Amino acid sequence: MQESQDLNFIAILMFSIFVLITLFITYWAANQTKTAKGFYTAGGNITGLQNGLAISGDFMSAASFLGISGLVYLSGFDGLIYSIGFLVGWPIILLLIAEPLRNLGKYTFADVASFRLQQTPIRTLAALGSLFTVILYLIAQMVGAGKLIEILFGLPYYVAVIIVGGLMILYVTLGGMLATTWVQIIKAILLLSGASLIAFLVLINFNFNFDSFFSAAVNFHDNGNAILAPGGLISDPVSAISLGLALMFGTAGLPHILMRFFTVKDAVEARKSVVYATGFIGYFYLLTFIIGFGAIILVSSNPEYLNADGTLVGNNNMAAIHLAHAVGGDLLLGFISAVAFATILAVVSGLTLAGASAISHDLYANVFSKSVNEKKEMMISKVATVALGIIAIFLGIIFEKQNVAFMVGLAFAIAASTNFPILLLSIYWKKLTTRGAVIGGGAGLMLAVLLVILGPVVWVDILKNSEAIFPYKYPALFSMAVTFILIWFFSVTDKSKTAKDEHKKFDSQYFRAQTGIGIEEGSHH
Amino acid sequence: MIIDNKIFNELKRVRQEITTRLLIITVFAYFSFISVIAFKPDLFGQPFLETNFSIGIILGFLLILLIFIVTLIYVYQANKKLEPLIKQIQTSYKK
């Protein structure tokens, strides 16, 4: 008992230092954030390196740090399937999306999708796609956060959820994108150094000889050599392709990620941000793999970390946390616990800011009011942030006992089936019309949700029906196909006058997308 | 008009060339990897040469490296080949 008290103390102390520093930054950022531009994009003056770090801070969630290293600990190779999937979306963003997005947009990706199409329907659809993605993601983060903090800090679940929600509301309403960016940068540096340190302390036991490291892991794991091969994660070809599609194209449709590209000066910096982000994220996934294998060797052999039945104390996501203790004692454990908490905060802040922007910039300023009143728009954005924060806390508490892992998968499926297709085609396909985008994107959104509800995860595991109506876990293959086919069909058959106008505007839009002439400039201080 | 702009057409052509090549490499490499997992998972379990690594783990690590290299190549080529053209168009519009 004595030991766990000390451990809580170190973790809480380190986390408090993090919170103090970030609140101080928020206070500083609040003074810089007087305009809507400052609020949504940090003034557009973030550098490529800073943005690359912030993107990785946005993207490397506690779920992927603890979840993937936990998956590697359990079944080895399968963890790599997720890592690669999460990484492979980045070249897609870089090659197809990043530069036109920066050149055409102002605050949200809906700016780009509605550049030459009709504002009201396209912004409404894009905002719906964003809000679905953001809220599903938020629930998954909140539930994960509550459980994690319950175990690490000994706080009750609901207290943990309220602390996360409350701090996030503070960061975002007061400091806007500038504070959110710096929270993400600090968190990314902490997470990368923490994970590097664990991996270093593991590998030093093997004199950095990977061959003997892997052979030790095989010897320690009950499944032996099987951990070096694909296991049960993907059981049939359709699921494999479907998951592959969702991961590859979903990343390019995540609103909180897309929003980060408006924080840099121009397309050159946007490009740079992706290279830095891909480097950091790729390196991080290599570390989670070493950490997972390290846990097989050092955690699974130590009764201190195991329940009587051989499972990990806490749950399987605790592999990295126990490993930190095994190689670095209470001090490293406290540090990694604090980093995990900081990680959750940074991710939910980015998500909430993206959700609030969809409400204030897309729905309020461009659909409901249509008049540009910056003060009012910013106020709506802050109100939306508080509302989303409260919704996140509320849903986090409701879903405490549910399995929420499928929600991130569904968020990716929606992003790949709605946000990504309308964004991609609005940039590159001249014949896209409002009618096509709304019907196709809307159908993709509904189908992705429906197929997940009727699929094995919700219909069988959660609703306790005996057999799934839709047999596959991952809907993206079907929902994406439906989106693209319907967009194509309802665009090419659209002979209306507005459709003709939309075709006409394509060339000048394409010109701006490629050259950045007419781009929204960063503000000068 | 914009459409007749020679440099802009050149920009479009070069960009398409760079992008298409790298996209094909990325999509092909990734879906080959996924397809082996879907259709022939045992192949990835084979040991790699005389080591304790499996073929799947080696290829997985190489794929992570490849993804990063693709982004490096793109930025290198974009800065070298696309930026001069974009700059040229931008200056001609400022006049």
Coordinates of C-alpha atoms in Angstrom, one line a residue:
Chain A
M1 CA 0.0 0.0 0.0
Q2 CA 2.8 2.3 1.0
E3 CA 4.4 1.9 -2.4
S4 CA 1.3 2.8 -4.3
Q5 CA 0.8 6.0 -2.3
D6 CA 4.3 7.2 -3.2
L7 CA 3.7 6.3 -6.8
N8 CA 0.6 8.4 -6.9
F9 CA 2.4 11.3 -5.3
I10 CA 5.1 11.3 -8.0
A11 CA 2.7 11.0 -10.9
I12 CA 0.4 13.7 -9.4
L13 CA 3.3 16.0 -8.8
M14 CA 4.6 15.7 -12.4
F15 CA 1.2 16.1 -13.8
S16 CA 0.6 19.2 -11.7
I17 CA 3.8 20.7 -13.1
F18 CA 2.5 20.0 -16.6
V19 CA -0.8 21.6 -15.9
L20 CA 0.8 24.7 -14.3
I21 CA 3.0 25.2 -17.3
T22 CA 0.2 24.7 -19.8
L23 CA -2.1 27.0 -17.9
F24 CA 0.6 29.6 -17.9
I25 CA 0.9 29.2 -21.7
T26 CA -2.9 29.5 -22.0
Y27 CA -2.8 32.7 -20.0
W28 CA -0.1 34.0 -22.4
A29 CA -2.0 32.7 -25.5
A30 CA -5.2 34.3 -24.3
N31 CA -3.5 37.7 -24.6
Q32 CA -2.5 37.0 -28.2
T33 CA -5.9 35.6 -29.2
K34 CA -8.1 38.5 -29.8
T35 CA -9.3 37.8 -33.3
A36 CA -11.2 34.9 -34.9
K37 CA -8.1 34.2 -37.0
G38 CA -6.0 34.0 -33.8
F39 CA -8.6 31.7 -32.2
Y40 CA -8.9 29.2 -35.1
T41 CA -5.4 29.3 -36.5
A42 CA -3.0 30.8 -34.0
G43 CA -2.6 33.7 -36.4
G44 CA -1.2 31.4 -39.1
N45 CA 2.3 31.9 -37.9
I46 CA 3.2 28.4 -36.6
T47 CA 6.4 27.1 -38.3
G48 CA 6.5 23.8 -40.2
L49 CA 8.5 22.1 -37.4
Q50 CA 6.2 23.3 -34.7
N51 CA 3.2 22.2 -36.6
G52 CA 4.8 18.8 -37.4
L53 CA 5.2 18.3 -33.6
A54 CA 1.7 19.6 -32.9
I55 CA 0.2 17.3 -35.5
S56 CA 2.0 14.3 -33.9
G57 CA 0.8 15.5 -30.6
D58 CA -2.7 15.6 -31.9
F59 CA -2.4 12.2 -33.5
M60 CA -0.4 10.1 -31.0
S61 CA -3.2 9.5 -28.5
A62 CA -3.0 7.6 -25.3
A63 CA -5.1 5.0 -27.0
S64 CA -2.5 4.5 -29.6
F65 CA 0.5 4.6 -27.2
L66 CA -1.1 2.2 -24.6
G67 CA -3.4 0.4 -27.0
I68 CA -0.8 -0.5 -29.6
S69 CA 1.9 -1.4 -27.1
G70 CA -0.8 -3.5 -25.3
L71 CA -1.7 -5.2 -28.6
V72 CA 2.0 -6.0 -29.3
Y73 CA 2.3 -7.4 -25.8
L74 CA -0.7 -9.7 -26.3
S75 CA -0.2 -10.8 -29.9
G76 CA 3.0 -9.3 -31.3
F77 CA 2.9 -8.7 -35.0
D78 CA -0.8 -7.6 -35.1
G79 CA 0.2 -4.3 -33.4
L80 CA 2.3 -3.5 -36.5
I81 CA -0.8 -3.7 -38.7
Y82 CA -2.4 -0.8 -36.8
S83 CA 0.8 1.2 -36.6
I84 CA 1.4 1.0 -40.4
G85 CA -2.3 1.8 -41.1
F86 CA -2.2 4.9 -39.0
L87 CA 1.0 6.0 -40.7
V88 CA 0.1 5.3 -44.3
G89 CA -2.5 8.1 -44.3
W90 CA 0.2 10.7 -44.1
P91 CA 1.6 10.4 -47.6
I92 CA -2.0 10.6 -48.9
I93 CA -2.4 13.9 -47.0
L94 CA 0.9 15.2 -48.2
L95 CA 0.5 14.3 -51.9
L96 CA -3.2 15.1 -52.3
I97 CA -4.6 17.3 -49.6
A98 CA -2.1 19.5 -47.6
E99 CA -1.2 22.1 -50.1
P100 CA -4.6 22.7 -51.8
L101 CA -6.1 22.7 -48.3
R102 CA -3.8 25.5 -47.1
N103 CA -4.2 27.4 -50.4
L104 CA -8.0 27.4 -50.5
G105 CA -9.1 27.3 -46.9
K106 CA -9.3 29.7 -44.0
Y107 CA -10.3 27.9 -40.8
T108 CA -12.0 24.5 -41.6
F109 CA -11.9 21.9 -44.3
A110 CA -15.5 22.9 -45.2
D111 CA -14.0 26.2 -46.5
V112 CA -12.4 24.1 -49.2
A113 CA -15.2 21.8 -49.9
S114 CA -17.6 24.7 -50.3
F115 CA -15.2 26.9 -52.2
R116 CA -17.1 26.6 -55.5
L117 CA -20.1 24.6 -54.3
Q118 CA -23.2 25.9 -52.5
Q119 CA -22.4 27.1 -48.9
T120 CA -25.4 26.0 -47.0
P121 CA -25.8 22.3 -48.0
I122 CA -22.0 21.6 -48.2
R123 CA -21.1 23.3 -45.0
T124 CA -23.9 21.5 -43.2
L125 CA -22.8 18.1 -44.5
A126 CA -19.1 18.8 -43.7
A127 CA -20.0 20.1 -40.2
L128 CA -22.1 16.9 -39.6
G129 CA -19.2 14.8 -40.8
S130 CA -16.8 16.7 -38.5
L131 CA -19.1 16.6 -35.5
F132 CA -19.7 12.8 -35.8
T133 CA -16.0 12.2 -36.1
V134 CA -15.1 14.5 -33.3
I135 CA -17.7 13.3 -30.8
L136 CA -17.1 9.6 -31.4
Y137 CA -13.4 10.2 -31.0
L138 CA -14.0 12.3 -27.9
I139 CA -16.1 9.6 -26.2
A140 CA -13.4 7.0 -26.9
Q141 CA -10.7 9.4 -25.4
M142 CA -12.8 10.3 -22.4
V143 CA -13.6 6.7 -21.4
G144 CA -10.0 5.7 -21.9
A145 CA -8.9 8.7 -19.9
G146 CA -11.2 8.0 -17.0
K147 CA -10.2 4.4 -16.7
L148 CA -6.5 5.1 -17.1
I149 CA -6.4 7.9 -14.5
E150 CA -8.5 5.8 -12.2
I151 CA -5.8 3.1 -12.3
L152 CA -2.7 5.4 -12.4
F153 CA -3.7 8.2 -10.0
G154 CA -6.3 6.4 -7.8
L155 CA -8.9 9.0 -8.6
P156 CA -12.5 8.0 -9.0
Y157 CA -13.6 7.6 -12.7
Y158 CA -16.0 10.5 -12.8
V159 CA -13.5 12.9 -11.2
A160 CA -10.9 12.0 -13.8
V161 CA -13.4 12.6 -16.6
I162 CA -14.4 16.0 -15.1
I163 CA -10.7 17.1 -14.7
V164 CA -9.9 16.3 -18.3
G165 CA -13.1 18.0 -19.6
G166 CA -12.6 21.0 -17.4
L167 CA -8.9 21.6 -18.3
M168 CA -9.7 21.2 -21.9
I169 CA -12.5 23.8 -21.8
L170 CA -10.0 26.2 -20.1
Y171 CA -7.3 25.7 -22.7
V172 CA -9.5 26.0 -25.7
T173 CA -11.9 28.8 -24.7
L174 CA -9.1 31.0 -23.3
G175 CA -6.1 30.2 -25.4
G176 CA -7.7 28.9 -28.7
M177 CA -5.5 27.3 -31.3
L178 CA -2.3 28.9 -29.9
A179 CA -2.7 27.3 -26.5
T180 CA -3.9 24.1 -28.0
T181 CA -0.9 24.0 -30.3
W182 CA 1.6 24.5 -27.5
V183 CA -0.1 21.9 -25.3
Q184 CA 0.3 19.5 -28.2
I185 CA 3.9 20.4 -28.9
I186 CA 4.9 20.0 -25.2
K187 CA 3.0 16.7 -25.0
A188 CA 4.6 15.4 -28.2
I189 CA 8.1 16.1 -26.8
L190 CA 7.2 14.5 -23.5
L191 CA 5.7 11.4 -25.1
L192 CA 8.5 11.0 -27.6
S193 CA 11.2 11.3 -24.9
G194 CA 9.4 9.1 -22.4
A195 CA 8.8 6.4 -24.9
S196 CA 12.5 6.7 -26.2
L197 CA 13.7 6.4 -22.6
I198 CA 11.7 3.2 -22.0
A199 CA 12.9 1.7 -25.3
F200 CA 16.5 2.6 -24.5
L201 CA 16.4 1.1 -21.0
V202 CA 14.9 -2.1 -22.4
L203 CA 17.4 -2.4 -25.2
I204 CA 20.4 -1.7 -23.0
N205 CA 19.7 -5.1 -21.4
F206 CA 20.4 -6.7 -24.8
N207 CA 23.4 -4.5 -25.7
F208 CA 21.1 -3.1 -28.5
N209 CA 21.2 -6.5 -30.3
F210 CA 17.8 -6.7 -31.8
D211 CA 18.2 -10.3 -32.8
S212 CA 18.7 -11.5 -29.2
F213 CA 15.9 -9.1 -28.1
F214 CA 13.4 -10.7 -30.5
S215 CA 14.5 -14.2 -29.7
A216 CA 14.1 -13.5 -25.9
A217 CA 10.5 -12.2 -26.6
V218 CA 9.6 -15.3 -28.5
N219 CA 11.0 -17.4 -25.6
F220 CA 9.0 -15.6 -23.0
H221 CA 5.6 -15.4 -24.8
D222 CA 3.2 -18.3 -24.5
N223 CA 2.5 -18.3 -28.2
G224 CA 6.2 -18.5 -29.1
N225 CA 7.0 -17.9 -32.7
A226 CA 3.4 -17.1 -33.5
I227 CA 3.9 -13.6 -32.2
L228 CA 6.1 -12.8 -35.2
A229 CA 3.2 -13.6 -37.7
P230 CA -0.2 -12.1 -38.3
G231 CA -2.7 -13.4 -35.7
G232 CA -6.4 -13.1 -35.1
L233 CA -6.8 -9.3 -35.7
I234 CA -7.9 -9.8 -39.3
S235 CA -9.5 -13.0 -40.2
D236 CA -10.8 -12.5 -43.8
P237 CA -9.7 -10.6 -46.9
V238 CA -12.7 -8.3 -46.9
S239 CA -12.0 -7.1 -43.4
A240 CA -8.3 -6.6 -44.2
I241 CA -9.0 -4.4 -47.2
S242 CA -11.8 -2.6 -45.5
L243 CA -9.7 -1.7 -42.4
G244 CA -6.8 -0.8 -44.7
L245 CA -9.0 1.7 -46.6
A246 CA -10.4 3.3 -43.5
L247 CA -7.0 3.8 -42.0
M248 CA -5.3 5.0 -45.2
F249 CA -8.0 7.5 -46.2
G250 CA -9.6 8.2 -42.8
T251 CA -6.6 10.2 -41.6
A252 CA -7.1 12.6 -44.5
G253 CA -10.6 13.2 -43.3
L254 CA -10.0 13.9 -39.6
P255 CA -11.2 17.5 -39.0
H256 CA -8.8 18.1 -36.1
I257 CA -5.9 17.0 -38.2
L258 CA -7.0 19.0 -41.3
M259 CA -7.5 22.1 -39.2
R260 CA -3.8 22.1 -38.2
F261 CA -2.8 23.0 -41.8
F262 CA -4.4 26.5 -41.4
T263 CA -2.0 27.3 -38.6
V264 CA 1.1 27.6 -41.0
K265 CA 2.0 30.5 -43.2
D266 CA 1.8 28.8 -46.6
A267 CA 1.9 25.6 -48.7
V268 CA 5.6 25.2 -48.2
E269 CA 5.3 25.1 -44.5
A270 CA 2.3 22.8 -44.8
R271 CA 4.4 20.4 -46.7
K272 CA 7.2 20.6 -44.2
S273 CA 4.8 19.9 -41.3
V274 CA 3.8 16.6 -42.9
V275 CA 7.3 15.4 -43.2
Y276 CA 8.2 16.2 -39.6
A277 CA 4.9 14.7 -38.4
T278 CA 5.4 11.5 -40.4
G279 CA 8.9 11.2 -39.1
F280 CA 7.9 11.7 -35.5
I281 CA 4.8 9.4 -35.7
G282 CA 6.7 6.6 -37.6
Y283 CA 9.5 6.8 -35.0
F284 CA 6.9 6.6 -32.2
Y285 CA 5.3 3.5 -33.7
L286 CA 8.7 1.8 -33.8
L287 CA 9.1 2.6 -30.2
T288 CA 5.6 1.2 -29.2
F289 CA 6.7 -2.0 -31.0
I290 CA 9.9 -2.2 -28.9
I291 CA 7.9 -1.4 -25.8
G292 CA 5.4 -4.1 -26.5
F293 CA 8.1 -6.7 -27.0
G294 CA 10.0 -5.4 -24.0
A295 CA 6.9 -5.9 -21.9
I296 CA 6.7 -9.5 -23.1
I297 CA 10.2 -10.1 -21.7
L298 CA 10.2 -7.9 -18.6
V299 CA 6.6 -7.6 -17.5
S300 CA 5.0 -11.0 -18.3
S301 CA 7.8 -12.7 -16.2
N302 CA 7.3 -10.6 -13.1
P303 CA 4.5 -11.6 -10.8
E304 CA 4.4 -8.1 -9.4
Y305 CA 2.5 -7.0 -12.5
L306 CA 0.3 -10.0 -13.0
N307 CA -3.1 -11.1 -11.6
A308 CA -3.5 -14.7 -10.4
D309 CA -4.8 -15.7 -13.8
G310 CA -1.7 -14.3 -15.6
T311 CA -3.4 -11.2 -17.0
L312 CA -1.9 -7.7 -16.4
V313 CA -2.8 -5.8 -13.3
G314 CA -5.2 -3.0 -14.5
N315 CA -5.9 -4.2 -18.0
N316 CA -3.9 -5.1 -21.2
N317 CA -3.4 -1.5 -22.0
M318 CA -1.1 -1.2 -19.0
A319 CA 1.8 -3.1 -20.6
A320 CA 3.7 0.1 -21.3
I321 CA 3.0 1.5 -17.9
H322 CA 4.2 -1.6 -16.1
L323 CA 7.3 -1.7 -18.3
A324 CA 8.1 1.8 -17.3
H325 CA 8.1 0.7 -13.7
A326 CA 10.1 -2.4 -14.5
V327 CA 13.0 -0.5 -16.2
G328 CA 12.8 2.8 -14.4
G329 CA 11.2 2.4 -11.0
D330 CA 8.6 4.6 -9.4
L331 CA 10.1 7.8 -10.9
L332 CA 9.7 6.7 -14.5
L333 CA 6.3 5.2 -13.8
G334 CA 5.2 8.6 -12.4
F335 CA 6.6 10.4 -15.4
I336 CA 4.9 8.1 -17.9
S337 CA 1.6 8.3 -16.0
A338 CA 1.8 12.1 -16.1
V339 CA 2.7 11.9 -19.8
A340 CA -0.3 9.7 -20.5
F341 CA -2.6 12.2 -18.8
A342 CA -1.1 15.1 -20.7
T343 CA -1.5 13.1 -23.9
I344 CA -5.2 12.7 -23.4
L345 CA -5.6 16.4 -22.6
A346 CA -3.8 17.5 -25.8
V347 CA -5.8 15.2 -28.0
V348 CA -9.2 16.1 -26.6
S349 CA -8.3 19.8 -26.8
G350 CA -7.6 19.5 -30.5
L351 CA -10.8 17.5 -31.1
T352 CA -12.9 20.0 -29.2
L353 CA -11.5 23.0 -31.1
A354 CA -12.2 21.3 -34.4
G355 CA -15.8 20.5 -33.3
A356 CA -16.3 24.0 -32.0
S357 CA -15.1 25.5 -35.3
A358 CA -17.5 23.3 -37.3
I359 CA -20.3 24.8 -35.2
S360 CA -19.2 28.4 -35.1
H361 CA -17.5 28.9 -38.5
D362 CA -19.5 26.4 -40.7
L363 CA -22.9 26.2 -39.1
Y364 CA -23.3 29.6 -37.4
A365 CA -21.3 32.0 -39.5
N366 CA -22.0 30.5 -42.9
V367 CA -25.3 28.6 -42.7
F368 CA -27.5 30.2 -40.1
S369 CA -26.4 33.8 -39.9
K370 CA -24.5 34.4 -43.1
S371 CA -23.3 37.8 -42.0
V372 CA -19.7 38.1 -40.9
N373 CA -19.5 39.3 -37.4
E374 CA -16.2 38.2 -36.0
K375 CA -16.8 38.9 -32.4
K376 CA -20.1 37.0 -32.4
E377 CA -18.5 34.1 -34.3
M378 CA -15.7 33.8 -31.7
M379 CA -18.2 34.0 -28.9
I380 CA -20.3 31.2 -30.4
S381 CA -17.1 29.2 -30.8
K382 CA -16.3 29.5 -27.1
V383 CA -19.9 28.6 -26.1
A384 CA -19.6 25.6 -28.5
T385 CA -16.4 24.6 -26.8
V386 CA -18.0 24.7 -23.3
A387 CA -21.0 22.8 -24.7
L388 CA -18.8 20.1 -26.3
G389 CA -16.7 19.8 -23.2
I390 CA -19.8 19.2 -21.1
I391 CA -21.2 16.7 -23.6
A392 CA -17.9 14.9 -23.6
I393 CA -17.9 14.7 -19.8
F394 CA -21.5 13.6 -19.8
L395 CA -21.0 10.9 -22.5
G396 CA -17.7 9.8 -20.9
I397 CA -19.6 9.0 -17.7
I398 CA -22.6 7.3 -19.6
F399 CA -20.3 5.1 -21.6
E400 CA -18.0 4.1 -18.7
K401 CA -18.9 0.5 -18.8
Q402 CA -19.2 0.1 -22.6
N403 CA -16.6 -1.1 -25.0
V404 CA -15.8 2.0 -26.9
A405 CA -12.9 0.8 -28.9
F406 CA -15.1 0.5 -32.0
M407 CA -15.8 4.3 -31.8
V408 CA -12.4 5.3 -33.1
G409 CA -12.8 2.8 -35.9
L410 CA -16.2 4.3 -36.8
A411 CA -14.8 7.8 -36.7
F412 CA -12.1 6.7 -39.2
A413 CA -14.8 5.1 -41.4
I414 CA -16.9 8.2 -41.4
A415 CA -13.9 10.4 -42.1
A416 CA -13.0 8.1 -45.0
S417 CA -16.5 7.9 -46.4
T418 CA -17.7 11.4 -46.0
N419 CA -15.1 14.1 -45.2
F420 CA -12.3 12.7 -47.4
P421 CA -14.3 12.1 -50.6
I422 CA -16.0 15.5 -50.6
L423 CA -12.7 17.2 -49.8
L424 CA -10.7 15.3 -52.4
L425 CA -13.3 15.6 -55.2
S426 CA -14.0 19.2 -54.6
I427 CA -10.3 19.9 -55.1
Y428 CA -9.6 17.6 -58.1
W429 CA -12.8 16.7 -59.9
K430 CA -14.3 19.5 -62.1
K431 CA -17.7 17.8 -62.5
L432 CA -18.4 17.5 -58.8
T433 CA -21.7 19.3 -58.0
T434 CA -23.4 20.2 -54.8
R435 CA -26.1 17.6 -55.5
G436 CA -23.6 14.8 -56.0
A437 CA -21.5 15.7 -52.9
V438 CA -24.5 16.0 -50.6
I439 CA -26.2 12.8 -51.7
G440 CA -23.0 10.7 -51.9
G441 CA -21.4 12.1 -48.7
G442 CA -24.6 11.9 -46.8
A443 CA -25.2 8.3 -47.9
G444 CA -21.7 7.3 -46.9
L445 CA -22.1 8.8 -43.5
M446 CA -25.4 7.0 -42.8
L447 CA -24.1 3.7 -44.3
A448 CA -21.0 3.7 -42.2
V449 CA -23.0 4.3 -39.0
L450 CA -25.6 1.7 -40.0
L451 CA -23.1 -1.0 -40.9
V452 CA -21.3 -0.6 -37.7
I453 CA -24.5 -0.9 -35.7
L454 CA -25.6 -4.0 -37.7
G455 CA -22.1 -5.5 -37.5
P456 CA -20.5 -7.9 -35.1
V457 CA -19.2 -5.3 -32.6
V458 CA -22.4 -3.5 -31.8
W459 CA -25.2 -5.9 -32.9
V460 CA -23.6 -9.0 -31.3
D461 CA -21.1 -7.8 -28.6
I462 CA -23.1 -4.8 -27.2
L463 CA -26.7 -5.5 -28.1
K464 CA -26.3 -9.2 -27.4
N465 CA -28.0 -10.5 -30.6
S466 CA -26.9 -13.9 -31.6
E467 CA -25.8 -13.1 -35.2
A468 CA -24.7 -10.0 -37.0
I469 CA -26.8 -8.7 -39.8
F470 CA -23.7 -7.2 -41.5
P471 CA -20.9 -9.8 -41.2
Y472 CA -17.8 -7.5 -41.2
K473 CA -16.3 -5.4 -38.4
Y474 CA -15.1 -2.7 -40.7
P475 CA -17.6 -0.9 -43.0
A476 CA -15.2 1.4 -45.0
L477 CA -14.9 -0.7 -48.2
F478 CA -18.7 -0.6 -48.6
S479 CA -19.5 2.9 -47.4
M480 CA -16.6 4.5 -49.4
A481 CA -17.7 2.7 -52.5
V482 CA -21.3 3.9 -52.1
T483 CA -20.1 7.4 -51.5
F484 CA -17.9 7.6 -54.6
I485 CA -20.5 5.9 -56.9
L486 CA -23.3 8.1 -55.7
I487 CA -21.2 11.3 -55.9
W488 CA -20.2 10.4 -59.4
F489 CA -23.8 9.5 -60.5
F490 CA -25.6 12.4 -59.0
S491 CA -22.9 14.9 -60.3
V492 CA -22.7 13.8 -63.9
T493 CA -26.5 13.7 -64.2
D494 CA -26.8 17.1 -62.6
K495 CA -27.8 19.4 -65.5
S496 CA -29.0 22.4 -63.3
K497 CA -27.7 25.9 -63.8
T498 CA -25.9 25.9 -60.5
A499 CA -24.1 22.8 -61.6
K500 CA -22.8 24.7 -64.7
D501 CA -21.7 27.6 -62.5
E502 CA -19.8 25.1 -60.3
H503 CA -18.0 23.7 -63.2
K504 CA -17.1 27.1 -64.4
K505 CA -15.5 28.1 -61.1
F506 CA -13.3 25.0 -61.1
D507 CA -10.4 26.4 -63.2
S508 CA -9.8 29.4 -61.1
Q509 CA -10.2 27.4 -57.9
Y510 CA -7.6 24.9 -59.3
F511 CA -5.3 27.7 -60.1
R512 CA -5.4 29.0 -56.6
A513 CA -5.1 25.5 -55.1
Q514 CA -1.9 25.0 -57.0
T515 CA -0.2 28.4 -56.8
G516 CA -1.5 29.9 -53.6
I517 CA -2.4 33.2 -55.3
G518 CA -5.2 34.7 -53.3
I519 CA -4.3 32.7 -50.2
E520 CA -5.4 33.7 -46.6
E521 CA -2.3 35.3 -45.2
G522 CA -0.9 34.8 -41.7
S523 CA -1.4 37.9 -39.5
H524 CA 1.6 40.1 -38.9
H525 CA 2.4 41.2 -35.4
Chain B
M1 CA -6.5 33.7 -69.2
I2 CA -5.3 31.4 -66.6
I3 CA -5.8 28.3 -68.6
D4 CA -3.5 29.4 -71.4
N5 CA -0.7 30.1 -69.0
K6 CA 2.3 28.0 -70.2
I7 CA 4.1 27.9 -66.9
F8 CA 0.9 26.8 -65.1
N9 CA 0.4 23.9 -67.5
E10 CA 4.0 22.9 -66.9
L11 CA 3.4 23.1 -63.1
K12 CA 0.3 20.8 -63.5
R13 CA 2.3 18.3 -65.6
V14 CA 5.3 18.1 -63.3
R15 CA 3.1 17.9 -60.2
Q16 CA 1.1 15.1 -61.7
E17 CA 4.2 13.2 -62.6
I18 CA 5.7 13.5 -59.1
T19 CA 2.5 12.8 -57.3
T20 CA 1.3 9.9 -59.4
R21 CA 4.5 8.0 -59.0
L22 CA 4.7 8.4 -55.3
L23 CA 1.0 7.6 -54.8
I24 CA 1.3 4.4 -56.8
I25 CA 4.3 3.3 -54.7
T26 CA 2.5 4.0 -51.4
V27 CA -0.8 2.4 -52.3
F28 CA 0.9 -0.6 -53.9
A29 CA 3.3 -1.3 -51.0
Y30 CA 0.6 -0.9 -48.4
F31 CA -2.1 -3.0 -50.1
S32 CA 0.5 -5.7 -50.9
F33 CA 1.3 -5.8 -47.2
I34 CA -2.4 -6.0 -46.3
S35 CA -3.1 -8.6 -49.0
V36 CA -0.4 -11.0 -47.6
I37 CA -2.0 -10.6 -44.2
A38 CA -5.4 -11.4 -45.7
F39 CA -4.5 -14.2 -48.1
K40 CA -1.2 -15.7 -47.0
P41 CA -0.5 -14.8 -43.4
D42 CA 1.8 -17.8 -42.9
L43 CA 4.3 -16.3 -45.3
F44 CA 5.0 -13.4 -42.9
G45 CA 5.7 -15.9 -40.1
Q46 CA 8.7 -17.4 -41.9
P47 CA 12.0 -16.6 -40.4
F48 CA 14.1 -14.0 -42.2
L49 CA 17.3 -15.6 -43.3
E50 CA 19.2 -17.0 -40.3
T51 CA 17.8 -14.4 -37.8
N52 CA 15.1 -14.5 -35.2
F53 CA 13.1 -11.9 -37.1
S54 CA 10.2 -13.0 -39.2
I55 CA 9.7 -11.8 -42.8
G56 CA 6.6 -9.9 -41.7
I57 CA 8.4 -7.9 -39.1
I58 CA 11.2 -7.0 -41.4
L59 CA 8.8 -5.9 -44.2
G60 CA 6.7 -4.0 -41.7
F61 CA 9.6 -2.0 -40.5
L62 CA 10.7 -1.4 -44.0
L63 CA 7.2 -0.2 -44.9
I64 CA 7.3 2.3 -42.1
L65 CA 10.7 3.5 -43.4
L66 CA 9.3 3.6 -47.0
I67 CA 6.3 5.8 -45.9
F68 CA 8.7 8.3 -44.4
I69 CA 11.0 8.2 -47.4
V70 CA 8.1 8.9 -49.7
T71 CA 7.3 12.1 -47.8
L72 CA 11.0 13.1 -48.0
I73 CA 11.2 12.5 -51.7
Y74 CA 8.0 14.5 -52.3
V75 CA 9.2 17.5 -50.4
Y76 CA 12.6 17.3 -52.0
Q77 CA 11.1 17.2 -55.5
A78 CA 8.4 19.8 -54.7
N79 CA 11.0 22.3 -53.4
K80 CA 13.3 21.7 -56.4
K81 CA 10.9 21.4 -59.3
L82 CA 7.5 22.8 -58.2
E83 CA 8.5 25.8 -56.1
P84 CA 10.5 27.6 -58.9
L85 CA 7.4 27.3 -61.2
I86 CA 5.0 28.5 -58.4
K87 CA 7.3 31.4 -57.6
Q88 CA 7.4 32.4 -61.3
I89 CA 3.6 32.4 -61.5
Q90 CA 3.3 34.3 -58.3
T91 CA 5.7 37.1 -59.4
S92 CA 4.0 37.4 -62.8
Y93 CA 0.7 38.0 -60.9
K94 CA 2.1 40.6 -58.6
K95 CA 3.1 42.8 -61.5

